[in-house]
Coordinates of C-alpha atoms and ligand atoms in Angstrom, one line a residue:
M1 CA 100.7 104.5 115.3
I2 CA 103.8 103.7 112.9
E3 CA 106.5 106.3 112.7
P4 CA 106.7 108.1 109.3
L5 CA 108.9 106.7 106.9
E6 CA 112.3 108.2 106.0
P7 CA 112.2 108.9 102.3
G8 CA 115.7 107.1 101.8
A9 CA 119.1 107.5 102.8
H10 CA 120.9 108.2 99.3
R11 CA 118.5 111.1 98.5
H12 CA 119.9 114.3 97.3
R13 CA 118.0 117.4 96.2
W14 CA 118.9 119.8 93.3
G15 CA 117.8 123.2 93.9
L16 CA 117.6 126.0 91.5
E17 CA 120.8 127.4 92.8
S18 CA 122.5 124.4 92.5
A19 CA 121.7 124.2 89.0
K20 CA 122.7 127.7 88.2
V21 CA 126.0 127.0 89.5
L22 CA 126.5 123.7 87.7
A23 CA 125.3 125.6 84.4
A24 CA 128.1 128.3 84.9
T25 CA 131.0 125.9 85.5
G26 CA 132.7 123.1 83.4
L27 CA 132.3 119.5 83.5
A28 CA 135.3 119.0 85.7
V29 CA 133.9 121.3 88.2
I30 CA 130.6 119.6 88.0
S31 CA 132.1 116.6 89.8
L32 CA 133.8 118.5 92.4
A33 CA 130.6 120.3 93.1
L34 CA 128.7 117.1 93.0
A35 CA 131.0 115.6 95.5
A36 CA 130.9 118.6 97.9
T37 CA 127.1 118.9 97.6
L38 CA 126.7 115.1 98.2
S39 CA 128.9 115.3 101.3
G40 CA 126.5 117.8 102.6
C41 CA 123.4 115.9 102.0
S42 CA 122.0 116.0 105.4
T43 CA 121.4 119.5 105.2
F44 CA 119.2 119.0 102.5
H45 CA 117.2 116.3 103.7
T46 CA 113.8 116.7 105.6
R47 CA 112.1 114.0 107.2
T48 CA 108.6 113.9 105.5
S49 CA 106.1 113.8 108.1
A50 CA 104.3 111.6 106.2
P51 CA 100.3 110.7 106.6
R52 CA 99.6 107.5 107.7
F53 CA 96.4 106.0 105.9
P54 CA 94.8 103.0 107.1
S55 CA 94.5 100.2 104.2
T56 CA 91.3 100.1 102.3
G57 CA 91.1 96.6 103.0
A58 CA 91.5 95.8 99.4
S59 CA 93.8 93.3 98.2
P60 CA 97.1 94.4 96.7
S61 CA 96.8 91.7 93.7
V62 CA 93.5 93.3 92.6
S63 CA 92.3 91.4 89.7
P64 CA 91.9 93.1 86.1
S65 CA 88.0 92.8 86.5
A66 CA 88.3 95.2 89.6
S67 CA 88.8 98.0 87.4
P68 CA 86.2 100.2 86.2
S69 CA 85.1 99.6 82.4
R70 CA 86.4 102.4 80.2
R71 CA 84.2 105.1 79.1
H72 CA 86.9 106.9 77.2
Q73 CA 89.7 105.8 75.0
T74 CA 93.0 107.3 76.1
T75 CA 96.4 106.8 74.7
V76 CA 99.9 108.3 76.0
T77 CA 100.7 110.8 73.3
S78 CA 103.1 113.0 75.4
V79 CA 104.9 113.3 78.4
N80 CA 103.9 117.0 79.0
A81 CA 100.2 116.9 78.4
Y82 CA 99.5 119.7 80.4
P83 CA 98.5 123.3 79.2
T84 CA 100.7 126.2 79.2
P85 CA 100.2 127.7 82.6
S86 CA 97.9 130.6 83.0
V87 CA 100.5 132.2 85.2
D88 CA 104.4 132.4 85.4
C89 CA 105.4 131.2 88.7
N90 CA 108.9 132.3 88.1
V91 CA 107.3 135.9 88.3
V92 CA 104.4 135.8 90.7
K93 CA 104.6 133.9 94.1
C94 CA 102.7 130.8 93.5
L95 CA 101.5 128.0 95.7
A96 CA 99.8 124.5 95.0
L97 CA 97.3 123.1 97.4
T98 CA 97.3 119.3 97.1
F99 CA 94.8 117.0 98.3
D100 CA 95.5 113.2 98.9
D101 CA 93.7 110.0 99.6
G102 CA 90.2 110.9 98.0
P103 CA 87.8 110.9 96.5
G104 CA 86.1 111.0 99.8
P105 CA 82.4 110.4 99.0
Q106 CA 81.0 113.0 101.8
T107 CA 83.9 115.6 101.6
S108 CA 85.4 115.9 98.0
G109 CA 82.2 117.1 96.8
P110 CA 81.9 119.9 99.2
L111 CA 85.7 120.5 98.9
L112 CA 84.9 121.3 94.9
D113 CA 82.1 123.3 96.0
E114 CA 84.4 125.7 98.0
L115 CA 87.2 125.6 95.3
E116 CA 84.5 126.5 92.7
K117 CA 83.4 129.5 94.7
L118 CA 86.9 130.6 95.4
G119 CA 88.0 130.3 91.9
V120 CA 91.0 128.2 93.1
H121 CA 92.2 125.2 91.1
A122 CA 94.0 122.4 93.0
T123 CA 95.6 119.0 92.5
F124 CA 94.0 115.8 93.6
F125 CA 96.1 112.7 94.2
T126 CA 93.5 109.9 94.0
I127 CA 93.2 106.5 95.2
G128 CA 92.2 104.0 92.4
S129 CA 90.1 101.8 94.5
K130 CA 88.1 104.6 95.9
I131 CA 87.0 106.2 92.6
S132 CA 84.0 104.1 92.5
A133 CA 82.5 104.9 95.7
A134 CA 82.5 108.6 94.9
P135 CA 80.8 108.7 91.4
G136 CA 81.0 112.1 89.8
V137 CA 83.5 113.7 91.7
L138 CA 86.6 113.0 89.4
P139 CA 84.9 114.2 86.4
R140 CA 83.6 117.2 88.2
A141 CA 87.1 117.8 89.3
H142 CA 88.6 117.4 86.0
D143 CA 85.8 119.7 84.2
D144 CA 86.4 122.5 87.0
G145 CA 90.2 122.7 85.8
D146 CA 91.6 120.8 88.8
V147 CA 94.5 118.4 88.3
L148 CA 94.0 114.6 89.0
G149 CA 97.3 112.8 90.1
D150 CA 97.9 109.0 90.9
H151 CA 98.1 108.0 94.4
T152 CA 98.2 104.3 93.9
W153 CA 95.2 102.0 93.6
D154 CA 95.0 101.1 97.2
H155 CA 97.7 103.2 99.3
P156 CA 100.6 100.6 99.9
D157 CA 104.3 101.7 100.9
L158 CA 105.7 101.3 97.5
A159 CA 109.2 101.1 98.7
K160 CA 108.2 97.8 100.1
Q161 CA 106.7 96.3 97.0
T162 CA 108.0 94.3 94.0
P163 CA 108.5 96.0 91.0
A164 CA 105.7 94.3 89.3
H165 CA 103.5 95.4 92.2
V166 CA 104.7 99.0 92.2
T167 CA 104.0 99.1 88.4
S168 CA 100.5 97.6 89.1
E169 CA 99.3 99.8 91.8
L170 CA 100.5 103.0 89.8
T171 CA 99.0 101.8 86.2
M172 CA 95.8 100.7 87.6
A173 CA 95.2 104.0 89.5
R174 CA 96.0 106.0 86.4
D175 CA 94.0 103.7 84.4
A176 CA 91.0 104.2 86.5
I177 CA 91.2 108.2 86.6
A178 CA 91.7 107.9 82.7
S179 CA 88.5 105.9 82.7
D180 CA 86.6 108.1 84.9
T181 CA 87.7 111.6 83.1
G182 CA 89.3 110.9 79.9
A183 CA 92.4 112.4 81.1
L184 CA 95.7 110.6 81.9
S185 CA 97.8 111.6 84.9
Y186 CA 101.4 112.4 84.6
L187 CA 101.7 113.1 88.5
I188 CA 102.4 110.3 91.0
R189 CA 102.6 110.9 94.8
P190 CA 103.7 107.9 96.5
P191 CA 101.7 106.9 99.7
Y192 CA 103.6 108.3 102.9
G193 CA 106.0 110.0 100.5
A194 CA 108.0 106.9 100.1
W195 CA 109.7 105.8 97.2
D196 CA 112.9 104.4 96.0
D197 CA 114.9 103.7 92.5
T198 CA 112.2 101.2 91.5
V199 CA 109.4 103.6 92.0
R200 CA 111.2 106.3 90.3
T201 CA 112.0 104.0 87.3
V202 CA 108.4 103.2 87.2
A203 CA 107.3 106.6 87.1
H204 CA 109.8 107.6 84.5
D205 CA 108.6 105.0 82.2
M206 CA 104.8 106.0 82.7
G207 CA 106.0 109.5 81.8
A208 CA 105.1 110.9 85.2
A209 CA 107.0 112.9 87.9
I210 CA 106.9 112.4 91.4
I211 CA 105.3 115.0 93.4
L212 CA 106.0 115.2 97.2
W213 CA 105.4 118.5 99.3
N214 CA 107.4 120.9 101.4
V215 CA 104.3 122.0 103.6
D216 CA 102.7 119.3 105.7
S217 CA 99.4 120.5 107.1
H218 CA 99.2 117.4 109.6
D219 CA 95.1 117.9 108.8
W220 CA 95.1 113.9 109.1
Q221 CA 96.4 114.0 112.4
T222 CA 94.9 117.3 114.2
R223 CA 91.5 116.9 112.2
D224 CA 90.9 120.5 113.2
T225 CA 90.2 123.5 111.2
A226 CA 92.1 126.2 113.1
R227 CA 95.2 123.9 113.5
T228 CA 95.0 122.7 109.7
V229 CA 95.0 126.7 109.0
S230 CA 97.8 127.7 111.3
S231 CA 99.9 124.8 110.2
V232 CA 99.7 125.6 106.6
L233 CA 100.1 129.5 106.9
A234 CA 103.3 129.1 109.2
Q235 CA 105.1 126.8 106.7
A236 CA 103.8 128.5 103.5
K237 CA 106.5 130.3 101.0
G238 CA 106.7 130.9 97.6
G239 CA 106.7 127.9 95.4
S240 CA 105.3 125.6 98.1
I241 CA 103.4 122.3 97.6
V242 CA 101.0 122.1 100.4
L243 CA 99.8 118.4 101.4
M244 CA 96.3 118.2 102.7
H245 CA 93.4 115.7 102.4
D246 CA 90.2 115.7 100.9
T247 CA 88.7 113.2 103.3
Y248 CA 88.2 115.3 106.5
P249 CA 85.4 117.8 107.1
S250 CA 87.9 119.8 109.1
T251 CA 90.1 120.1 106.0
V252 CA 87.3 121.3 103.9
A253 CA 86.2 123.8 106.3
A254 CA 89.9 125.3 106.4
V255 CA 90.3 125.7 102.7
P256 CA 88.6 128.7 102.4
I257 CA 90.2 130.6 105.3
I258 CA 93.8 129.4 104.0
V259 CA 93.1 130.5 100.5
D260 CA 91.8 134.0 102.0
Q261 CA 94.6 134.3 104.0
L262 CA 97.2 133.3 101.4
R263 CA 95.7 135.7 98.9
A264 CA 96.0 138.5 101.3
Q265 CA 99.6 137.9 101.5
G266 CA 100.1 137.9 97.7
Y267 CA 99.8 134.2 96.6
T268 CA 98.3 133.0 93.6
L269 CA 97.1 129.6 94.0
V270 CA 98.0 127.1 91.1
T271 CA 97.8 123.5 90.0
V272 CA 101.2 121.6 90.4
P273 CA 101.7 121.4 86.7
E274 CA 101.2 125.1 86.6
L275 CA 103.8 125.3 89.5
L276 CA 106.2 123.3 87.6
G277 CA 105.9 125.6 84.5
G278 CA 103.7 123.0 82.7
H279 CA 106.5 120.5 82.3
P280 CA 106.8 118.2 85.2
Q281 CA 109.4 116.1 84.1
P282 CA 109.3 112.1 84.2
G283 CA 111.2 110.3 86.9
W284 CA 111.9 113.9 88.8
V285 CA 110.9 114.0 92.4
Y286 CA 109.6 117.6 93.4
Y287 CA 109.1 118.9 96.7
S288 CA 108.3 122.5 95.7
Q289 CA 108.9 124.8 92.9
H290 CA 112.4 125.2 93.6
D291 CA 113.4 122.0 95.4
M292 CA 113.7 118.9 93.5
I293 CA 115.8 115.6 92.9
H294 CA 117.1 115.0 89.2
P295 CA 117.4 111.2 88.3
D296 CA 120.8 112.1 86.5
S297 CA 123.1 114.1 88.7
T298 CA 125.1 114.9 85.5
Q299 CA 122.4 116.9 84.2
Q300 CA 121.5 120.4 84.6
V301 CA 118.4 121.3 86.5
S302 CA 116.6 123.5 84.1
Q303 CA 113.7 124.8 86.2
Ligands
NI1 NI1 98.0 109.1 101.2

């Protein structure tokens, strides 16, 4: 087992409180505050206990002919192409369930059944090369109101790839999702939570935000329903982004229990764009509703 990756040494998170402080002070003070905050960076870092995912076996240099043919003509018209959220997560206590590494031919359909029964919309970070083996899953998720995100074409560690390969991994998956559903994704989740400035630049140029998480269910590791439930419930707080995987039956079984428990605690379950007010910002890195990294530290965080 490979150790989980440290996302990066330079990383610095801009929380809401930092933004308020910066907004209330002048430019001269900003530089002082920045220096002070940067010096305390380690307190803001979390080691992302990222999931390890076995290679799908596909070559990283997949030829264009491997892409699905397009059913829908799509063009990038806006970097904020998500509808206005149905709830205001600055008012109500929200939480976003996210599912990586699908679509799973045996598991994603049953999960969509559960979500539909519960009346919950979730966010799925999809591996492009797996879409063709699970026909119908993504269109159904999209039609149900779930949000689809980009989890690369075949799940490499993007921080170890060339810029050209980072671009091809992300654009091929985005195009495959668009071909299958007619919807362009503006959300990227890099495999293992591993990103660097190249990944962030590519994401920005695609109009996409990088979405990480602050609650790791470890479902890929335990593959146990009760432990998945208890792990999520123990870490959940308002504004959380929860990492799970729609590739394990144990996770599918855990979801209705998690949803019932969270609702009993007053949570409203939302998609990631809803959690972020409908406007995930290109090139920003989000760990939760309240915990994010701004691409330009001289600008105010507005969320
Ligand atoms: Ni993954």
